[in-house]
């Protein structure tokens, strides 16, 4: 299994790409095909949470990212048309520690010069 | 005397499982065994001891081979020493320099995690566990002569536990981005000075997620994962059950980044309130997991009685909410003395009051989101739902705010998904049997389960005939009913056979479908519920999508049309 992260300029762009991994049964019900184990639509990430007043009413709306974020756990190799976004491991969401480790390894293979993959030499204490 | 069971061609009573497999007790040749998949290692179950069980792992390599993969500095490592477990698997770690005598392993890890090793004094009395990273290098000294924790820096918790014969398991728990794990020999507390030639014994190093050291797992060239792994079917004993059910749940996401580490939540103090006092890994009580990883939380709202007087903790996550969708907040809590009242709020501006007892209870609130970012608060706030006691002490474990992770609702609580620094998701459980011997014309289906889901329509099973396209589908509906659908051929539309009211979550539902040419009957909990004479499916040869939030207790197939009396007997609880 392969854990990868993706960002899209908006939800509509994700819907377009999503069609590549969606199947429709004879009754018109949509589901993901066997290429994926799980898809989690993180959506527009919260950059600043909403502010509520003492009665619980929203005083200031949350500020959300413009990007639409999606995490996919692929059953085998990722679909070639899906271009991953290499977020520093493991970002804000995971499918478990084993998959997080796989993501971190792939991240360093794709970004060998990243600071995460080249930690400073341990200091003497 | 022959019994109904003798005539079953397939009988699944969840008891034997392995990774990717659920065994049927009939037939015995393996042809009736179901394949199982989930794919994510974030699932948990309630085990036969009534305790929450997770996946466990050791992320270190060569966990008890300290002369490979590990790098040494000013030490020698000698194997073959008598260990804490009576083996000869321990190592003598001897200083060859007068300072910073240590072994280390490079490993990048970021989450709430615990680094541990078994150690025993020899000519040195101290071991120091050090983690490098996060700018703080969390570390602690342990006195192996007195069995006490010495100085520590930047840890969540430190622990030393005697395991006999002078051996101790020493551990540090931290929440940092770490790149290197070290074991030092030391002659004194808060010092890396050591006499050349001095030594300690060590054995079985471990690095695992979570607030406490898990039972040791041996590793060699790769991390090892045990317990509730990716594709292990979950035999669940929730509710004090003496016999397990097979837990089949849909996908879920826990939006919290910290579900157990409540220091990762944000204090909210106002008016006369005081800062919450949080104690990790309290020794006051075992958690629902059966270990000392619960939090002790003391809140004091002070003497004020206005809206402004509060002492709370809260969590704001990254995840935006979908207004109009349902989310379910849950958390295990118990009071120090019982009767404590506190409030929670998650995806709306409204609060819910909870009254604690001295027993652990999972409190659940399902609400429809009215805001786009969740703003979970837990604690004391006056004048919202009456006046609460001004101060309380309670214990907390396992917070969860769940949705389905794909823009859909979570209208009921599901099993616990631990989050140790990031939000986490659990994929849906699915079992299927695609090579079922074809049953034709006269056959019966028996299904018994514990109702788990509440308030959502979910397909529970789906039998099909791959030749004709005929189907039998069974749903649990959000109207608190079950509904059977069937169609005879793929060209025919699916029609509803019958509805039947179900009872409450946690109750057992037991039904039989008997099928004969031109007759299909549905029995539930000891009574004939409905029958039909049209579009009778004539065959089934596979069971698919046997999934969703139920606890499967039994599934049987019969190559005959059971009589009404037999069906009633079989479904009588």
XYZ file of C-alpha atoms in Angstrom, chain A:
125
model
C 0.000 0.000 0.000
C 1.127 3.566 -0.707
C 0.090 6.653 1.243
C 0.182 9.885 -0.752
C -1.089 13.432 -0.276
C -2.637 15.682 -2.912
C -3.762 19.277 -3.194
C -6.139 20.800 -5.712
C -6.967 24.423 -6.392
C -10.589 23.764 -5.445
C -13.077 20.998 -4.736
C -14.207 20.945 -8.362
C -10.683 20.071 -9.526
C -10.636 17.179 -7.071
C -14.018 15.978 -8.336
C -12.630 15.904 -11.857
C -9.626 13.836 -10.852
C -11.655 11.676 -8.512
C -13.591 10.384 -11.503
C -10.503 8.373 -12.455
C -10.859 6.157 -9.398
C -14.623 6.032 -9.009
C -16.888 3.261 -10.220
C -20.645 3.368 -10.599
C -22.843 0.338 -10.051
C -25.898 -0.499 -12.091
C -28.093 1.388 -9.664
C -26.062 4.553 -10.075
C -24.280 4.355 -6.723
C -20.727 5.669 -6.789
C -17.856 4.150 -4.862
C -14.092 4.080 -5.121
C -12.667 1.286 -7.217
C -10.280 -1.361 -5.975
C -7.211 0.786 -6.639
C -7.705 2.599 -3.346
C -8.060 1.417 0.237
C -9.321 4.744 1.548
C -9.667 8.345 0.441
C -9.920 11.088 3.045
C -10.967 14.511 1.879
C -9.262 16.841 4.313
C -10.817 19.652 2.318
C -9.931 23.261 2.905
C -7.711 23.207 5.980
C -8.494 25.509 8.854
C -5.847 28.222 9.047
C -7.617 30.264 11.712
C -10.501 28.757 13.689
C -13.815 30.529 13.981
C -14.299 32.765 17.000
C -17.476 32.226 18.983
C -19.067 34.604 21.441
C -20.244 33.658 24.921
C -23.515 32.359 23.514
C -21.717 30.200 21.002
C -22.548 32.358 18.012
C -19.884 32.847 15.369
C -18.253 36.238 15.755
C -15.507 35.686 13.216
C -15.708 32.999 10.573
C -12.863 30.515 10.259
C -10.200 31.244 7.695
C -9.750 28.257 5.427
C -6.987 27.431 2.975
C -7.797 27.908 -0.690
C -6.328 24.514 -1.583
C -8.475 21.415 -1.348
C -6.464 18.631 0.285
C -6.921 14.886 -0.123
C -5.073 11.916 1.398
C -5.209 8.616 -0.461
C -4.108 5.171 0.661
C -3.512 3.269 -2.569
C -3.815 -0.497 -2.609
C -0.759 -0.798 -4.854
C 0.988 1.834 -6.942
C -0.631 5.283 -7.099
C -2.534 6.184 -10.258
C -0.068 7.769 -12.689
C -2.290 10.794 -13.274
C -2.278 11.744 -9.603
C 0.624 14.073 -8.806
C 1.450 14.009 -5.093
C 2.147 17.020 -2.948
C 5.127 16.276 -0.749
C 4.089 17.603 2.627
C 6.724 17.198 5.353
C 5.994 13.837 6.982
C 3.394 13.120 7.887
C 1.403 16.311 7.747
C -1.777 16.532 9.725
C -3.432 13.239 8.936
C -2.413 9.595 8.723
C -3.744 6.108 8.115
C -1.562 4.690 10.886
C 2.088 4.511 11.848
C 3.051 1.850 9.312
C 1.662 3.898 6.435
C 3.193 7.058 7.875
C 6.589 5.344 7.789
C 6.049 4.362 4.158
C 5.101 7.954 3.314
C 8.185 9.316 5.080
C 10.446 6.965 3.127
C 8.821 7.961 -0.183
C 9.100 11.624 0.795
C 12.851 11.304 1.238
C 13.246 9.400 -2.024
C 11.408 12.218 -3.810
C 13.064 15.002 -1.825
C 16.550 13.777 -0.962
C 17.752 17.261 -0.094
C 14.905 18.077 2.256
C 15.906 19.013 5.784
C 13.654 16.278 7.160
C 15.737 13.706 5.292
C 19.047 15.206 6.343
C 18.848 15.828 10.058
C 21.803 17.678 11.530
C 24.492 15.525 13.040
C 23.496 14.685 16.591
C 25.147 16.981 19.050
C 27.160 15.819 21.997
C 25.320 16.436 25.231
